[in-house]
mmCIF file of C-alpha atoms and ligand atoms in Angstrom:
data_model
loop_
_atom_site.group_PDB
_atom_site.id
_atom_site.type_symbol
_atom_site.label_atom_id
_atom_site.label_comp_id
_atom_site.label_asym_id
_atom_site.label_seq_id
_atom_site.Cartn_x
_atom_site.Cartn_y
_atom_site.Cartn_z
ATOM 1 C CA ALA A 1 133.647 -84.683 73.375
ATOM 2 C CA PRO A 2 133.193 -82.929 70.109
ATOM 3 C CA GLY A 3 135.884 -84.050 68.618
ATOM 4 C CA HIS A 4 134.974 -87.490 68.204
ATOM 5 C CA LEU A 5 131.802 -86.495 66.438
ATOM 6 C CA TYR A 6 133.266 -84.072 64.106
ATOM 7 C CA PRO A 7 136.676 -84.976 63.542
ATOM 8 C CA GLN A 8 137.230 -82.143 60.950
ATOM 9 C CA LYS A 9 139.786 -79.566 61.494
ATOM 10 C CA CYS A 10 138.705 -76.185 61.339
ATOM 11 C CA GLU A 11 140.180 -74.055 58.527
ATOM 12 C CA ARG A 12 140.671 -70.887 60.647
ATOM 13 C CA CYS A 13 141.735 -72.010 64.076
ATOM 14 C CA GLY A 14 143.080 -75.772 63.156
ATOM 15 C CA ARG A 15 141.128 -77.465 65.913
ATOM 16 C CA VAL A 16 138.584 -80.390 65.648
ATOM 17 C CA GLY A 17 135.024 -80.131 65.733
ATOM 18 C CA ALA A 18 134.407 -78.143 62.675
ATOM 19 C CA THR A 19 130.938 -78.494 61.746
ATOM 20 C CA ILE A 20 130.392 -76.197 58.721
ATOM 21 C CA PRO A 21 131.759 -77.258 55.413
ATOM 22 C CA CYS A 22 132.201 -74.965 52.380
ATOM 23 C CA ARG A 23 129.223 -75.801 49.829
ATOM 24 C CA ALA A 24 131.210 -74.854 46.786
ATOM 25 C CA ALA A 25 129.516 -76.183 43.660
ATOM 26 C CA ALA A 26 132.979 -78.005 42.300
ATOM 27 C CA GLY A 27 133.501 -79.300 46.027
ATOM 28 C CA CYS A 28 135.884 -78.212 48.589
ATOM 29 C CA SER A 29 137.554 -79.601 51.515
ATOM 30 C CA ARG A 30 137.340 -76.745 54.259
ATOM 31 C CA PHE A 31 135.389 -77.036 57.201
ATOM 32 C CA TYR A 32 135.011 -74.214 60.216
ATOM 33 C CA HIS A 33 133.350 -73.585 63.240
ATOM 34 C CA PHE A 34 130.528 -71.210 63.162
ATOM 35 C CA PRO A 35 132.412 -68.143 64.800
ATOM 36 C CA CYS A 36 135.728 -68.948 62.742
ATOM 37 C CA ALA A 37 133.499 -68.891 59.415
ATOM 38 C CA ALA A 38 132.533 -65.266 60.271
ATOM 39 C CA ALA A 39 135.976 -64.331 61.275
ATOM 40 C CA SER A 40 137.360 -65.801 58.222
ATOM 41 C CA GLY A 41 135.135 -63.872 55.789
ATOM 42 C CA CYS A 42 133.066 -66.742 54.636
ATOM 43 C CA PHE A 43 129.844 -66.063 53.097
ATOM 44 C CA GLN A 44 126.991 -67.492 55.347
ATOM 45 C CA SER A 45 123.289 -67.676 54.110
ATOM 46 C CA MET A 46 120.616 -67.726 56.948
ATOM 47 C CA LYS A 47 118.179 -68.777 54.499
ATOM 48 C CA THR A 48 119.950 -71.794 52.909
ATOM 49 C CA LEU A 49 122.130 -72.172 55.719
ATOM 50 C CA ARG A 50 124.867 -72.473 52.804
ATOM 51 C CA LEU A 51 128.381 -71.473 53.625
ATOM 52 C CA LEU A 52 131.213 -70.596 50.918
ATOM 53 C CA CYS A 53 134.735 -70.027 52.146
ATOM 54 C CA PRO A 54 136.311 -66.919 51.136
ATOM 55 C CA GLU A 55 138.031 -68.749 48.022
ATOM 56 C CA HIS A 56 134.375 -69.798 46.807
ATOM 57 C CA VAL A 57 132.824 -66.562 48.129
ATOM 58 C CA ALA A 58 132.083 -65.411 44.362
ATOM 59 C CA GLU A 59 129.702 -68.257 43.959
ATOM 60 C CA ALA A 60 127.351 -66.421 46.339
ATOM 61 C CA VAL A 61 126.457 -63.994 43.637
ATOM 62 C CA ASP A 62 123.606 -66.284 42.726
ATOM 63 C CA MET A 63 122.066 -66.675 46.027
ATOM 64 C CA GLU A 64 119.091 -64.675 47.146
ATOM 65 C CA ASP A 65 120.288 -63.183 50.243
ATOM 66 C CA ALA A 66 123.783 -62.189 49.029
ATOM 67 C CA ARG A 67 122.549 -58.615 48.784
ATOM 68 C CA CYS A 68 123.632 -55.682 50.922
ATOM 69 C CA SER A 69 120.912 -54.222 53.020
ATOM 70 C CA VAL A 70 122.155 -50.464 52.348
ATOM 71 C CA CYS A 71 122.877 -50.807 48.522
ATOM 72 C CA ASN A 72 120.871 -53.616 47.677
ATOM 73 C CA GLY A 73 123.596 -55.082 45.438
ATOM 74 C CA PRO A 74 125.806 -58.194 45.769
ATOM 75 C CA GLY A 75 128.734 -55.444 44.977
ATOM 76 C CA ASP A 76 132.154 -56.677 46.264
ATOM 77 C CA LEU A 77 131.050 -60.002 47.948
ATOM 78 C CA GLN A 78 134.647 -60.066 49.742
ATOM 79 C CA ASP A 79 133.425 -56.983 51.546
ATOM 80 C CA LEU A 80 130.175 -58.522 52.690
ATOM 81 C CA VAL A 81 129.872 -59.096 56.456
ATOM 82 C CA PHE A 82 126.978 -61.116 58.023
ATOM 83 C CA CYS A 83 124.858 -59.956 60.778
ATOM 84 C CA THR A 84 124.912 -62.778 63.383
ATOM 85 C CA GLY A 85 121.468 -61.055 64.785
ATOM 86 C CA CYS A 86 119.221 -60.766 61.857
ATOM 87 C CA GLY A 87 121.389 -62.771 59.205
ATOM 88 C CA GLN A 88 121.372 -59.709 56.497
ATOM 89 C CA HIS A 89 124.569 -58.836 54.848
ATOM 90 C CA PHE A 90 126.267 -55.592 54.638
ATOM 91 C CA HIS A 91 129.315 -53.899 52.735
ATOM 92 C CA GLY A 92 131.771 -52.785 55.087
ATOM 93 C CA ALA A 93 132.151 -49.834 52.778
ATOM 94 C CA CYS A 94 128.526 -49.359 52.931
ATOM 95 C CA LEU A 95 128.714 -48.905 56.729
ATOM 96 C CA ASP A 96 131.996 -47.023 56.375
ATOM 97 C CA ILE A 97 133.877 -49.840 58.385
ATOM 98 C CA SER A 98 137.139 -51.509 57.365
ATOM 99 C CA LEU A 99 136.410 -55.462 58.140
ATOM 100 C CA THR A 100 138.977 -57.248 60.164
ATOM 101 C CA PRO A 101 138.288 -60.905 61.324
ATOM 102 C CA CYS A 102 137.797 -59.223 64.878
ATOM 103 C CA LYS A 103 135.036 -57.418 63.690
ATOM 104 C CA ARG A 104 133.403 -60.011 61.323
ATOM 105 C CA SER A 105 133.407 -62.269 64.463
ATOM 106 C CA GLY A 106 129.732 -62.268 66.030
ATOM 107 C CA TRP A 107 129.165 -59.008 64.325
ATOM 108 C CA GLN A 108 125.978 -57.306 64.722
ATOM 109 C CA CYS A 109 124.463 -54.552 62.377
ATOM 110 C CA PRO A 110 123.394 -51.175 63.732
ATOM 111 C CA GLU A 111 119.861 -52.503 64.210
ATOM 112 C CA CYS A 112 121.076 -55.792 66.142
ATOM 113 C CA LYS A 113 123.823 -53.993 67.902
ATOM 114 C CA VAL A 114 123.650 -55.179 71.581
ATOM 115 C CA CYS A 115 125.373 -53.780 74.792
ATOM 116 C CA GLN A 116 128.099 -56.657 75.417
ATOM 117 C CA THR A 117 127.382 -56.136 79.302
ATOM 118 C CA CYS A 118 123.940 -56.226 79.695
ATOM 119 C CA ARG A 119 122.952 -57.410 76.296
ATOM 120 C CA GLN A 120 120.092 -54.804 75.695
ATOM 121 C CA ARG A 121 119.478 -52.822 72.756
ATOM 122 C CA GLY A 122 118.855 -49.322 72.182
ATOM 123 C CA GLN A 123 120.171 -46.005 73.845
ATOM 124 C CA ASP A 124 122.357 -45.254 70.840
ATOM 125 C CA SER A 125 123.165 -41.991 72.198
ATOM 126 C CA ALA A 126 124.916 -43.864 74.957
ATOM 127 C CA MET A 127 126.309 -46.648 73.120
ATOM 128 C CA LEU A 128 129.940 -46.969 72.735
ATOM 129 C CA VAL A 129 131.250 -48.648 69.700
ATOM 130 C CA CYS A 130 134.844 -50.177 69.926
ATOM 131 C CA GLU A 131 136.823 -49.326 66.867
ATOM 132 C CA ALA A 132 138.604 -52.405 66.993
ATOM 133 C CA CYS A 133 135.758 -55.160 67.328
ATOM 134 C CA ASP A 134 132.636 -52.573 66.260
ATOM 135 C CA LYS A 135 130.932 -54.260 69.529
ATOM 136 C CA GLY A 136 128.710 -52.044 71.413
ATOM 137 C CA TYR A 137 128.804 -50.968 75.427
ATOM 138 C CA HIS A 138 126.588 -48.762 76.982
ATOM 139 C CA THR A 139 128.228 -45.729 78.921
ATOM 140 C CA PHE A 140 126.368 -46.430 81.909
ATOM 141 C CA CYS A 141 127.270 -50.263 81.869
ATOM 142 C CA MET A 142 131.064 -49.508 81.693
ATOM 143 C CA GLU A 143 133.046 -50.056 85.099
ATOM 144 C CA PRO A 144 133.352 -47.304 86.056
ATOM 145 C CA ALA A 145 130.722 -45.513 84.279
ATOM 146 C CA ILE A 146 131.419 -43.071 81.465
ATOM 147 C CA GLN A 147 129.811 -39.655 81.143
ATOM 148 C CA GLY A 148 129.137 -38.884 77.595
ATOM 149 C CA LEU A 149 130.413 -40.330 74.534
ATOM 150 C CA PRO A 150 134.308 -39.884 74.155
ATOM 151 C CA SER A 151 135.259 -37.567 71.297
ATOM 152 C CA GLY A 152 138.138 -39.504 70.120
ATOM 153 C CA SER A 153 138.462 -43.319 68.997
ATOM 154 C CA TRP A 154 137.525 -45.556 71.845
ATOM 155 C CA LYS A 155 138.764 -49.531 72.471
ATOM 156 C CA CYS A 156 136.665 -51.876 74.527
ATOM 157 C CA LYS A 157 138.282 -53.989 77.372
ATOM 158 C CA ASN A 158 138.896 -56.638 75.148
ATOM 159 C CA CYS A 159 140.698 -54.536 72.376
ATOM 160 C CA TRP A 160 142.553 -51.946 74.419
ATOM 161 C CA VAL A 161 146.302 -52.743 74.401
ATOM 162 C CA CYS A 162 148.906 -50.474 76.261
ATOM 163 C CA SER A 163 151.115 -48.632 73.785
ATOM 164 C CA ASP A 164 154.339 -48.970 76.068
ATOM 165 C CA CYS A 165 153.916 -52.426 77.856
ATOM 166 C CA GLY A 166 151.511 -54.195 75.469
ATOM 167 C CA ARG A 167 149.349 -55.672 78.416
ATOM 168 C CA ARG A 168 145.658 -55.914 77.976
ATOM 169 C CA PRO A 169 143.116 -54.873 80.751
ATOM 170 C CA VAL A 170 142.906 -58.644 81.856
ATOM 171 C CA GLY A 171 146.708 -58.851 81.822
ATOM 172 C CA LEU A 172 147.072 -55.922 84.270
ATOM 173 C CA ASP A 173 147.345 -55.978 88.030
ATOM 174 C CA SER A 174 144.354 -55.399 90.070
ATOM 175 C CA ASN A 175 145.683 -52.162 91.303
ATOM 176 C CA CYS A 176 147.027 -50.825 87.770
ATOM 177 C CA GLN A 177 144.438 -48.415 86.546
ATOM 178 C CA TRP A 178 143.523 -47.995 83.100
ATOM 179 C CA SER A 179 141.122 -45.791 81.118
ATOM 180 C CA PRO A 180 139.985 -46.562 77.610
ATOM 181 C CA GLY A 181 140.836 -42.889 76.565
ATOM 182 C CA SER A 182 144.470 -43.135 77.646
ATOM 183 C CA ALA A 183 147.014 -44.795 75.473
ATOM 184 C CA VAL A 184 149.056 -46.176 78.501
ATOM 185 C CA CYS A 185 148.062 -48.090 81.315
ATOM 186 C CA GLY A 186 148.424 -46.759 84.828
ATOM 187 C CA ASP A 187 151.798 -48.233 85.632
ATOM 188 C CA CYS A 188 153.390 -46.713 82.167
ATOM 189 C CA GLN A 189 151.874 -43.732 82.742
ATOM 190 C CA GLN A 190 153.512 -43.457 86.270
ATOM 191 C CA ARG A 191 156.969 -44.494 84.609
ATOM 192 C CA ARG A 192 156.495 -41.825 81.869
ATOM 193 C CA ALA A 193 155.815 -39.031 84.383
ATOM 194 C CA THR A 194 159.038 -40.305 86.651
ATOM 195 C CA ALA A 195 161.201 -40.302 83.274
ATOM 196 C CA ASP A 196 159.750 -36.597 82.136
ATOM 197 C CA ALA A 197 160.236 -35.054 85.320
ATOM 198 C CA PRO A 198 163.088 -32.611 85.539
ATOM 199 C CA THR A 199 166.155 -33.760 87.208
ATOM 200 C CA VAL A 200 167.955 -31.077 89.611
ATOM 201 C CA PRO A 201 171.702 -32.034 89.798
ATOM 202 C CA GLU A 202 172.309 -33.426 93.147
ATOM 203 C CA HIS A 203 175.424 -31.157 93.896
ATOM 204 C CA THR A 204 173.601 -27.919 93.666
ATOM 205 C CA PRO A 205 170.413 -28.360 95.688
ATOM 206 C CA GLN A 206 170.681 -25.246 97.493
ATOM 207 C CA LEU A 207 170.781 -23.307 94.159
ATOM 208 C CA ASP A 208 167.048 -24.218 93.763
ATOM 209 C CA PRO A 209 165.354 -20.855 93.487
ATOM 210 C CA PRO A 210 162.466 -20.520 96.023
ATOM 211 C CA SER A 211 159.215 -20.420 93.967
ATOM 212 C CA GLN A 212 158.434 -16.737 94.839
ATOM 213 C CA THR A 213 161.516 -15.722 92.877
ATOM 214 C CA LEU A 214 160.176 -17.225 89.823
ATOM 215 C CA GLU A 215 157.749 -14.747 89.470
ATOM 216 C CA SER A 216 158.879 -11.558 87.479
ATOM 217 C CA PRO A 217 157.737 -8.290 88.883
ATOM 218 C CA GLY A 218 154.348 -7.398 87.790
ATOM 219 C CA PRO A 219 153.737 -4.428 85.584
ATOM 220 C CA SER A 220 151.682 -2.686 88.412
ATOM 221 C CA GLU A 221 154.851 -2.512 90.553
ATOM 222 C CA PRO A 222 155.936 0.861 90.784
ATOM 223 C CA MET A 223 159.206 1.451 88.661
ATOM 224 C CA ASP A 224 160.756 4.047 90.982
ATOM 225 C CA THR A 225 161.753 1.509 93.638
ATOM 226 C CA PRO A 226 164.536 3.272 95.651
ATOM 227 C CA MET A 227 168.045 1.338 95.359
ATOM 228 C CA PRO A 228 168.420 -0.150 98.864
ATOM 229 C CA PRO A 229 171.256 1.015 100.789
ATOM 230 C CA PRO A 230 174.433 -1.346 100.263
ATOM 231 C CA GLU A 231 174.636 -2.271 104.014
ATOM 232 C CA LEU A 232 171.005 -3.623 103.840
ATOM 233 C CA GLU A 233 171.969 -6.017 100.924
ATOM 234 C CA PRO A 234 170.803 -9.414 101.481
ATOM 235 C CA VAL A 235 173.604 -11.934 102.518
ATOM 236 C CA GLY A 236 173.460 -15.196 100.449
ATOM 237 C CA GLY A 237 172.561 -18.597 102.263
ATOM 238 C CA ASP A 238 169.398 -17.606 103.543
ATOM 239 C CA GLU A 239 166.542 -19.357 101.266
ATOM 240 C CA GLU A 240 164.158 -16.433 101.736
ATOM 241 C CA THR A 241 166.540 -13.731 100.344
ATOM 242 C CA GLN A 242 168.431 -16.196 97.853
ATOM 243 C CA PRO A 243 168.744 -14.158 94.623
ATOM 244 C CA LEU A 244 167.374 -15.744 91.353
ATOM 245 C CA VAL A 245 170.043 -18.247 90.017
ATOM 246 C CA ASP A 246 169.914 -20.527 87.359
ATOM 247 C CA PRO A 247 170.235 -23.754 89.174
ATOM 248 C CA THR A 248 172.451 -25.152 86.333
ATOM 249 C CA GLU A 249 174.828 -22.413 86.630
ATOM 250 C CA THR A 250 177.889 -23.049 88.397
ATOM 251 C CA PRO A 251 177.728 -21.350 91.964
ATOM 252 C CA PRO A 252 179.636 -17.920 91.947
ATOM 253 C CA ASP A 253 183.029 -17.477 93.663
ATOM 254 C CA PRO A 254 181.936 -16.681 97.125
ATOM 255 C CA THR A 255 185.030 -14.645 97.295
ATOM 256 C CA GLU A 256 184.051 -12.391 94.383
ATOM 257 C CA LYS A 257 182.527 -8.948 95.543
ATOM 258 C CA PRO A 258 179.175 -8.061 93.972
ATOM 259 C CA PRO A 259 179.324 -5.180 91.945
ATOM 260 C CA ASP A 260 178.695 -1.933 93.781
ATOM 261 C CA PRO A 261 175.118 -0.977 92.621
ATOM 262 C CA MET A 262 176.271 2.807 93.078
ATOM 263 C CA GLU A 263 178.858 2.336 90.455
ATOM 264 C CA THR A 264 176.720 0.779 87.890
ATOM 265 C CA PRO A 265 173.438 2.390 87.749
ATOM 266 C CA ARG A 266 171.048 0.392 85.701
ATOM 267 C CA ASP A 267 167.544 1.073 84.016
ATOM 268 C CA PRO A 268 165.156 0.071 86.453
ATOM 269 C CA THR A 269 162.442 -0.758 83.864
ATOM 270 C CA GLU A 270 165.019 -3.595 82.973
ATOM 271 C CA THR A 271 163.997 -7.106 83.290
ATOM 272 C CA PRO A 272 165.176 -9.332 84.937
ATOM 273 C CA PRO A 273 166.131 -7.178 88.031
ATOM 274 C CA ASP A 274 170.020 -7.203 88.860
ATOM 275 C CA PRO A 275 169.738 -9.610 92.197
ATOM 276 C CA THR A 276 171.958 -6.847 93.930
ATOM 277 C CA GLU A 277 168.952 -4.410 93.340
ATOM 278 C CA THR A 278 166.452 -6.885 94.936
ATOM 279 C CA PRO A 279 164.872 -4.882 97.724
ATOM 280 C CA PRO A 280 165.463 -7.068 101.085
ATOM 281 C CA ASP A 281 162.733 -9.217 102.308
ATOM 282 C CA PRO A 282 160.409 -6.928 104.268
ATOM 283 C CA LYS A 283 160.102 -9.311 107.142
ATOM 284 C CA GLU A 284 163.909 -8.920 107.526
ATOM 285 C CA LEU A 285 163.657 -5.066 107.982
ATOM 286 C CA PRO A 286 163.778 -3.817 111.508
HETATM 287 ZN ZN1 ZN B 301 137.780 -72.651 64.317
HETATM 288 ZN ZN1 ZN B 302 135.568 -73.563 49.687
HETATM 289 ZN ZN1 ZN B 303 126.454 -52.141 50.210
HETATM 290 ZN ZN1 ZN B 304 121.417 -57.252 62.020
HETATM 291 ZN ZN1 ZN B 305 124.267 -52.368 78.597
HETATM 292 ZN ZN1 ZN B 306 136.636 -54.269 71.370
HETATM 293 ZN ZN1 ZN B 307 151.518 -50.300 80.252
#
């Protein structure tokens, strides 16, 4: 086991087998695994294979390759990130990315960035870059494949977390769908939809208005509709002729007589129409 050969514990993860020491001039007791060094923000030189821990990173200013490939200067050495592909350094600020341990670990510069699925470069127009880890993924290598680049922020399957239940794609049941474009997993989406659905009070289900009465009469409808004779007035109880009633409203007293339409002439242009003025369903006419 590597633990026997390299008993040094890693400064970042605490496990044995750390092989890379900090080479500070004054001496330093810190050791790192290779990926842990990058995540910690150590300065790593491909040319001299020298590593400086974050505390001693300032000593890199004298090193030949402590230069940002964009601005050419050492600048803020704490903000330098090391490309595992070409070994060049870049300032996070010069690439407009805020460096995190997750992004630093296994980081690849824009030139070296490969798709995490097929390990191929190129096709920048089809390369999605995860906003959390800065790793690349071809849209056509995704499962399922994505058409075009998403306009908003995008997180890969390793970084995406459901904002409701906190599960990651690997932690989801196989039948729970997730999409990197949505904030919640399939299960939570379903839960939200159920919670958002309007609940109809159970004691007044018969007052649920039929869908056809939800629409107010169109403006093209003639305004001089003759008032129906009182004897043809629809009788309550029939779903087809049920007047438009607010389902939350208490049902009217059945013993109460509806107002006589002849006694209370109303403006026919007024909306919504008085239920007693609703013409009877044509299907009910003789
Ligand atoms: Zn480690
Ligand atoms: Zn050190
Ligand atoms: Zn720079
Ligand atoms: Zn590179
Ligand atoms: Zn790919
Ligand atoms: Zn990611
Ligand atoms: Zn969830």
